[in-house]
Amino acid sequence: MNKVLFILIMLLCTPPLPAQENKKVFVTRDANGVLVFSDSPQPGAEELTLSTRANIMAATDPTLPARKAPAAEPFNVEIVQPEEQGTVRDNTGSVYVSGKISPMFERGLRVRLLLDGKPQGEPQNNAVFILRDVHRGEHKLQMELFDQSGKLIATSPVTTFYLHRTSVISPN
């Protein structure tokens, strides 16, 4: 009990600390143009008025905003070579087919070529094909694009081309 009474008397006898509101701050510039802050007035100094509110920023939410995953751009497949309604002249019946896939060809995608509606081999991981021993005349090409699970995700428009070969009947 004596300790509590002693502490209470000491608190009442202690003069209150000067409030920060009563303090004055002065600002001047030195010879180099640098701001100098002081609590004593200097010749040419300006008095600053300080707010009593602490300079504390309001708390912000630290979580990042939810970002939507960009919508997957649909794949576009087209046959670049031979051109639509183009003519291929090759006596061996070889036709070089080249395709273009956009956006960029990704790992795991597979491409299959159809000649006159019939698949030409198994799907492969590039869009360049070589057809051998194709008969002369009109032919239709189409490319199919498959994803990693084997699902068809895009097809090219049908491209018509004409193969010219020498005839056994009329070699000229």
Coordinates of C-alpha atoms in Angstrom, one line a residue:
M1 CA 0.0 0.0 0.0
N2 CA 2.9 2.4 0.8
K3 CA 4.4 1.8 -2.6
V4 CA 1.1 2.7 -4.4
L5 CA 0.7 5.8 -2.3
F6 CA 4.4 6.8 -3.0
I7 CA 3.9 6.4 -6.8
L8 CA 0.7 8.3 -6.8
I9 CA 2.3 11.3 -4.9
M10 CA 5.3 11.3 -7.3
L11 CA 3.0 11.4 -10.4
L12 CA 1.1 14.4 -9.0
C13 CA 4.3 16.3 -8.1
T14 CA 6.0 15.7 -11.5
P15 CA 5.5 18.7 -13.8
P16 CA 3.7 17.7 -17.1
L17 CA 5.9 17.3 -20.1
P18 CA 5.6 20.1 -22.6
A19 CA 3.0 19.3 -25.3
Q20 CA 4.2 19.0 -28.8
E21 CA 1.6 21.6 -29.8
N22 CA 3.6 24.3 -28.0
K23 CA 6.8 23.6 -29.9
K24 CA 7.6 25.9 -32.8
V25 CA 9.7 24.8 -35.8
F26 CA 11.5 27.3 -38.0
V27 CA 12.9 26.7 -41.5
T28 CA 15.7 28.6 -43.3
R29 CA 18.0 27.9 -46.3
D30 CA 21.7 27.8 -45.9
A31 CA 24.3 29.2 -48.3
N32 CA 24.0 26.1 -50.5
G33 CA 20.2 26.3 -50.7
V34 CA 19.6 23.3 -48.4
L35 CA 16.6 23.5 -46.0
V36 CA 17.6 23.8 -42.4
F37 CA 15.0 23.0 -39.7
S38 CA 15.4 24.4 -36.2
D39 CA 13.5 25.0 -32.9
S40 CA 15.1 28.4 -32.4
P41 CA 14.3 31.4 -34.7
Q42 CA 17.1 32.6 -37.0
P43 CA 17.1 35.8 -39.1
G44 CA 14.9 35.3 -42.2
A45 CA 13.4 32.0 -40.9
E46 CA 9.8 31.1 -41.4
E47 CA 7.7 29.5 -38.7
L48 CA 6.0 26.2 -39.7
T49 CA 2.7 25.2 -38.4
L50 CA 2.6 21.5 -37.4
S51 CA -0.5 19.5 -37.3
T52 CA -1.2 17.5 -34.2
R53 CA -2.2 14.5 -36.3
A54 CA 0.5 11.9 -36.6
N55 CA 1.8 11.4 -40.1
I56 CA 0.7 7.8 -40.5
M57 CA -0.6 6.3 -43.7
A58 CA -3.9 4.4 -43.6
A59 CA -3.5 0.7 -43.7
T60 CA -3.9 -0.9 -47.1
D61 CA -5.0 -4.4 -48.1
P62 CA -1.9 -6.4 -48.8
T63 CA -3.6 -8.9 -51.0
L64 CA -3.2 -8.6 -54.8
P65 CA -6.3 -8.2 -56.8
A66 CA -7.5 -11.3 -58.4
R67 CA -6.4 -11.5 -62.0
K68 CA -8.5 -13.3 -64.6
A69 CA -6.6 -15.7 -66.6
P70 CA -6.4 -14.4 -70.2
A71 CA -8.9 -16.1 -72.4
A72 CA -7.3 -18.7 -74.5
E73 CA -7.0 -17.5 -78.1
P74 CA -8.5 -20.0 -80.5
F75 CA -6.0 -21.6 -82.8
N76 CA -6.1 -20.8 -86.5
V77 CA -4.7 -23.4 -89.0
E78 CA -4.1 -22.6 -92.7
I79 CA -2.3 -24.3 -95.6
V80 CA 0.4 -22.0 -97.0
Q81 CA 1.7 -24.3 -99.7
P82 CA 0.4 -25.3 -102.2
E83 CA -1.7 -22.2 -102.7
E84 CA -5.5 -22.3 -103.2
Q85 CA -6.2 -23.2 -106.8
G86 CA -2.5 -23.6 -107.4
T87 CA -0.8 -25.9 -109.8
V88 CA 2.0 -28.3 -108.8
R89 CA 4.1 -29.7 -111.6
D90 CA 6.0 -32.9 -110.5
N91 CA 6.4 -36.0 -112.6
T92 CA 7.1 -38.2 -109.6
G93 CA 3.8 -37.1 -107.9
S94 CA 5.6 -35.5 -104.9
V95 CA 3.7 -32.7 -103.2
Y96 CA 5.2 -30.6 -100.4
V97 CA 2.6 -29.3 -98.1
S98 CA 3.3 -26.5 -95.5
G99 CA 0.9 -25.2 -92.9
K100 CA 0.8 -22.2 -90.6
I101 CA -0.6 -22.3 -87.0
S102 CA -1.3 -19.3 -85.0
P103 CA -0.9 -18.4 -82.2
M104 CA 2.5 -19.9 -81.9
F105 CA 2.7 -23.7 -82.1
E106 CA 2.8 -25.1 -78.6
R107 CA 4.4 -28.3 -77.3
G108 CA 2.1 -31.3 -77.3
L109 CA 0.0 -30.1 -80.3
R110 CA -0.3 -32.6 -83.2
V111 CA -1.2 -31.9 -86.9
R112 CA -2.7 -34.4 -89.3
L113 CA -3.1 -33.8 -93.1
L114 CA -6.1 -35.0 -95.1
L115 CA -5.8 -35.5 -98.8
D116 CA -9.1 -35.8 -100.5
G117 CA -10.7 -36.4 -97.1
K118 CA -8.4 -39.3 -96.2
P119 CA -5.8 -39.0 -93.4
Q120 CA -2.2 -39.2 -94.5
G121 CA -0.5 -41.0 -91.7
E122 CA -0.6 -40.3 -88.0
P123 CA -0.7 -36.8 -86.5
Q124 CA 2.8 -35.3 -86.1
N125 CA 4.3 -32.4 -84.2
N126 CA 5.0 -30.1 -87.1
A127 CA 3.0 -28.7 -90.0
V128 CA 5.2 -29.8 -93.0
F129 CA 4.2 -32.8 -95.0
I130 CA 5.6 -34.6 -98.1
L131 CA 3.1 -36.6 -100.1
R132 CA 4.5 -39.2 -102.5
D133 CA 3.0 -40.8 -105.6
V134 CA 0.0 -38.5 -105.8
H135 CA -2.1 -39.1 -109.0
R136 CA -2.5 -36.2 -111.4
G137 CA -5.6 -34.1 -111.3
E138 CA -7.6 -32.0 -108.8
H139 CA -7.0 -32.7 -105.1
K140 CA -8.2 -31.2 -101.8
L141 CA -6.1 -30.7 -98.7
Q142 CA -7.1 -30.0 -95.1
M143 CA -5.1 -29.8 -91.9
E144 CA -6.4 -30.8 -88.5
L145 CA -4.9 -29.7 -85.2
F146 CA -5.2 -31.9 -82.1
D147 CA -4.4 -31.0 -78.4
Q148 CA -2.4 -33.2 -76.0
S149 CA -5.3 -35.4 -75.2
G150 CA -6.1 -36.0 -78.9
K151 CA -9.1 -33.7 -79.1
L152 CA -9.6 -31.9 -82.4
I153 CA -9.3 -28.2 -81.7
A154 CA -9.0 -26.6 -85.1
T155 CA -9.2 -27.3 -88.8
S156 CA -7.9 -25.4 -91.8
P157 CA -10.1 -24.4 -94.7
V158 CA -10.1 -26.9 -97.6
T159 CA -7.4 -26.0 -100.2
T160 CA -7.8 -27.2 -103.7
F161 CA -4.7 -27.7 -105.9
Y162 CA -4.0 -29.4 -109.3
L163 CA -1.1 -31.8 -109.9
H164 CA 0.3 -32.0 -113.4
R165 CA 2.3 -35.1 -114.3
T166 CA 3.3 -36.4 -117.7
S167 CA 0.9 -39.0 -119.0
V168 CA 1.9 -42.5 -120.0
I169 CA -0.5 -42.1 -123.0
S170 CA 0.7 -38.7 -124.1
P171 CA 4.2 -37.9 -122.8
N172 CA 4.3 -34.5 -124.5

